[in-house]
Amino acid sequence: MEIDVVIATPAPLDVDSKYVAPKHLLDSLVRPKSNLALFRQHRRQKRGLFIPLGVIWDDSDGEAGMDGCVRRFTVIQQLSMLHAVTITIQEVLP
């Protein structure tokens, strides 16, 4: 997969925040885990139950011979008066 995330914010983010901000977004796109794994994740987060969408099978790194499915992950920042997030996911065939 190639994933592009565009984050529109009124104030600029630093580089660390720019790449950390979409972490929960990527977590929400992976395939659902077992019920036990979902329960453990719920206990760790101490918030409402988190149900992954299953759009991608794995959010681990696929570059440099690693076995994950994310071949490219790009985060672009746009200054805007309104907050918005746009995500584009493209399947890349070997």
PDB file of C-alpha atoms in Angstrom:
ATOM      1  CA  MET A   1       0.000   0.000   0.000  1.00  0.00           C
ATOM      2  CA  GLU A   2       0.936   3.603  -0.512  1.00  0.00           C
ATOM      3  CA  ILE A   3      -0.732   5.926   1.970  1.00  0.00           C
ATOM      4  CA  ASP A   4      -0.897   9.711   1.703  1.00  0.00           C
ATOM      5  CA  VAL A   5      -2.309  11.763   4.564  1.00  0.00           C
ATOM      6  CA  VAL A   6      -3.020  15.486   4.221  1.00  0.00           C
ATOM      7  CA  ILE A   7      -3.502  17.287   7.527  1.00  0.00           C
ATOM      8  CA  ALA A   8      -5.057  20.761   7.315  1.00  0.00           C
ATOM      9  CA  THR A   9      -4.586  22.848  10.469  1.00  0.00           C
ATOM     10  CA  PRO A  10      -4.598  26.554  11.298  1.00  0.00           C
ATOM     11  CA  ALA A  11      -1.221  26.270  13.094  1.00  0.00           C
ATOM     12  CA  PRO A  12       1.805  24.412  11.732  1.00  0.00           C
ATOM     13  CA  LEU A  13       2.877  21.129  13.351  1.00  0.00           C
ATOM     14  CA  ASP A  14       6.513  20.272  13.959  1.00  0.00           C
ATOM     15  CA  VAL A  15       7.961  17.254  12.162  1.00  0.00           C
ATOM     16  CA  ASP A  16       7.500  14.899  15.123  1.00  0.00           C
ATOM     17  CA  SER A  17       3.843  15.844  15.542  1.00  0.00           C
ATOM     18  CA  LYS A  18       3.192  15.667  11.822  1.00  0.00           C
ATOM     19  CA  TYR A  19       4.076  11.963  11.705  1.00  0.00           C
ATOM     20  CA  VAL A  20       2.666  11.024  15.130  1.00  0.00           C
ATOM     21  CA  ALA A  21      -0.728  12.679  14.548  1.00  0.00           C
ATOM     22  CA  PRO A  22      -1.997  10.065  12.024  1.00  0.00           C
ATOM     23  CA  LYS A  23      -0.944   7.065  14.154  1.00  0.00           C
ATOM     24  CA  HIS A  24      -4.452   6.442  15.512  1.00  0.00           C
ATOM     25  CA  LEU A  25      -5.812   6.935  11.992  1.00  0.00           C
ATOM     26  CA  LEU A  26      -3.613   4.111  10.695  1.00  0.00           C
ATOM     27  CA  ASP A  27      -4.553   1.943  13.678  1.00  0.00           C
ATOM     28  CA  SER A  28      -8.213   2.392  12.769  1.00  0.00           C
ATOM     29  CA  LEU A  29      -7.634   1.161   9.194  1.00  0.00           C
ATOM     30  CA  VAL A  30      -6.175  -2.270   9.967  1.00  0.00           C
ATOM     31  CA  ARG A  31      -8.172  -5.478   9.852  1.00  0.00           C
ATOM     32  CA  PRO A  32     -10.023  -6.382  13.043  1.00  0.00           C
ATOM     33  CA  LYS A  33      -8.144  -8.457  15.576  1.00  0.00           C
ATOM     34  CA  SER A  34      -9.645 -11.222  17.647  1.00  0.00           C
ATOM     35  CA  ASN A  35     -12.215 -10.307  20.298  1.00  0.00           C
ATOM     36  CA  LEU A  36      -9.601 -10.916  23.009  1.00  0.00           C
ATOM     37  CA  ALA A  37      -7.129  -8.547  21.319  1.00  0.00           C
ATOM     38  CA  LEU A  38      -9.860  -5.895  20.981  1.00  0.00           C
ATOM     39  CA  PHE A  39     -10.686  -6.266  24.684  1.00  0.00           C
ATOM     40  CA  ARG A  40      -7.022  -5.881  25.689  1.00  0.00           C
ATOM     41  CA  GLN A  41      -6.663  -2.824  23.489  1.00  0.00           C
ATOM     42  CA  HIS A  42      -9.803  -1.341  25.074  1.00  0.00           C
ATOM     43  CA  ARG A  43      -8.330  -1.840  28.568  1.00  0.00           C
ATOM     44  CA  ARG A  44      -5.044  -0.186  27.525  1.00  0.00           C
ATOM     45  CA  GLN A  45      -6.785   2.842  26.013  1.00  0.00           C
ATOM     46  CA  LYS A  46      -9.226   3.341  28.915  1.00  0.00           C
ATOM     47  CA  ARG A  47     -11.738   4.798  26.465  1.00  0.00           C
ATOM     48  CA  GLY A  48     -14.601   3.466  24.380  1.00  0.00           C
ATOM     49  CA  LEU A  49     -14.226   0.225  22.466  1.00  0.00           C
ATOM     50  CA  PHE A  50     -12.097   0.684  19.356  1.00  0.00           C
ATOM     51  CA  ILE A  51     -13.277  -1.258  16.274  1.00  0.00           C
ATOM     52  CA  PRO A  52     -10.777  -1.333  13.368  1.00  0.00           C
ATOM     53  CA  LEU A  53     -12.252  -0.879   9.882  1.00  0.00           C
ATOM     54  CA  GLY A  54     -10.245  -3.545   8.041  1.00  0.00           C
ATOM     55  CA  VAL A  55      -9.306  -1.375   5.045  1.00  0.00           C
ATOM     56  CA  ILE A  56      -5.670  -2.590   5.162  1.00  0.00           C
ATOM     57  CA  TRP A  57      -4.445  -5.917   6.548  1.00  0.00           C
ATOM     58  CA  ASP A  58      -1.407  -4.528   8.370  1.00  0.00           C
ATOM     59  CA  ASP A  59       0.073  -1.101   9.108  1.00  0.00           C
ATOM     60  CA  SER A  60       3.673  -2.240   9.501  1.00  0.00           C
ATOM     61  CA  ASP A  61       6.579  -1.099   7.338  1.00  0.00           C
ATOM     62  CA  GLY A  62       7.097  -2.830   4.008  1.00  0.00           C
ATOM     63  CA  GLU A  63      10.231  -1.007   2.897  1.00  0.00           C
ATOM     64  CA  ALA A  64      13.739  -2.448   2.698  1.00  0.00           C
ATOM     65  CA  GLY A  65      12.682  -6.098   2.744  1.00  0.00           C
ATOM     66  CA  MET A  66      10.422  -5.784   5.781  1.00  0.00           C
ATOM     67  CA  ASP A  67       7.287  -7.897   5.658  1.00  0.00           C
ATOM     68  CA  GLY A  68       4.632  -5.197   6.196  1.00  0.00           C
ATOM     69  CA  CYS A  69       2.224  -3.869   3.614  1.00  0.00           C
ATOM     70  CA  VAL A  70       2.947  -0.107   3.789  1.00  0.00           C
ATOM     71  CA  ARG A  71       5.465   0.658   1.044  1.00  0.00           C
ATOM     72  CA  ARG A  72       5.189   4.435   1.267  1.00  0.00           C
ATOM     73  CA  PHE A  73       3.676   6.674   3.948  1.00  0.00           C
ATOM     74  CA  THR A  74       3.572  10.406   3.269  1.00  0.00           C
ATOM     75  CA  VAL A  75       2.204  13.107   5.551  1.00  0.00           C
ATOM     76  CA  ILE A  76       1.598  16.532   4.022  1.00  0.00           C
ATOM     77  CA  GLN A  77       0.677  19.575   6.046  1.00  0.00           C
ATOM     78  CA  GLN A  78      -1.528  22.361   4.721  1.00  0.00           C
ATOM     79  CA  LEU A  79      -2.282  25.567   6.569  1.00  0.00           C
ATOM     80  CA  SER A  80      -6.014  26.176   6.636  1.00  0.00           C
ATOM     81  CA  MET A  81      -8.516  27.958   8.856  1.00  0.00           C
ATOM     82  CA  LEU A  82     -10.456  24.682   9.168  1.00  0.00           C
ATOM     83  CA  HIS A  83      -9.208  21.373  10.549  1.00  0.00           C
ATOM     84  CA  ALA A  84      -9.395  18.491   8.070  1.00  0.00           C
ATOM     85  CA  VAL A  85      -7.717  15.160   7.327  1.00  0.00           C
ATOM     86  CA  THR A  86      -7.678  13.531   3.900  1.00  0.00           C
ATOM     87  CA  ILE A  87      -6.327  10.026   3.414  1.00  0.00           C
ATOM     88  CA  THR A  88      -5.553   8.328   0.118  1.00  0.00           C
ATOM     89  CA  ILE A  89      -4.765   4.612   0.068  1.00  0.00           C
ATOM     90  CA  GLN A  90      -3.458   3.007  -3.085  1.00  0.00           C
ATOM     91  CA  GLU A  91      -2.768  -0.671  -3.537  1.00  0.00           C
ATOM     92  CA  VAL A  92       0.585  -1.371  -5.145  1.00  0.00           C
ATOM     93  CA  LEU A  93       0.969  -4.688  -6.921  1.00  0.00           C
ATOM     94  CA  PRO A  94       4.386  -6.402  -6.840  1.00  0.00           C
TER      95      PRO A  94
END
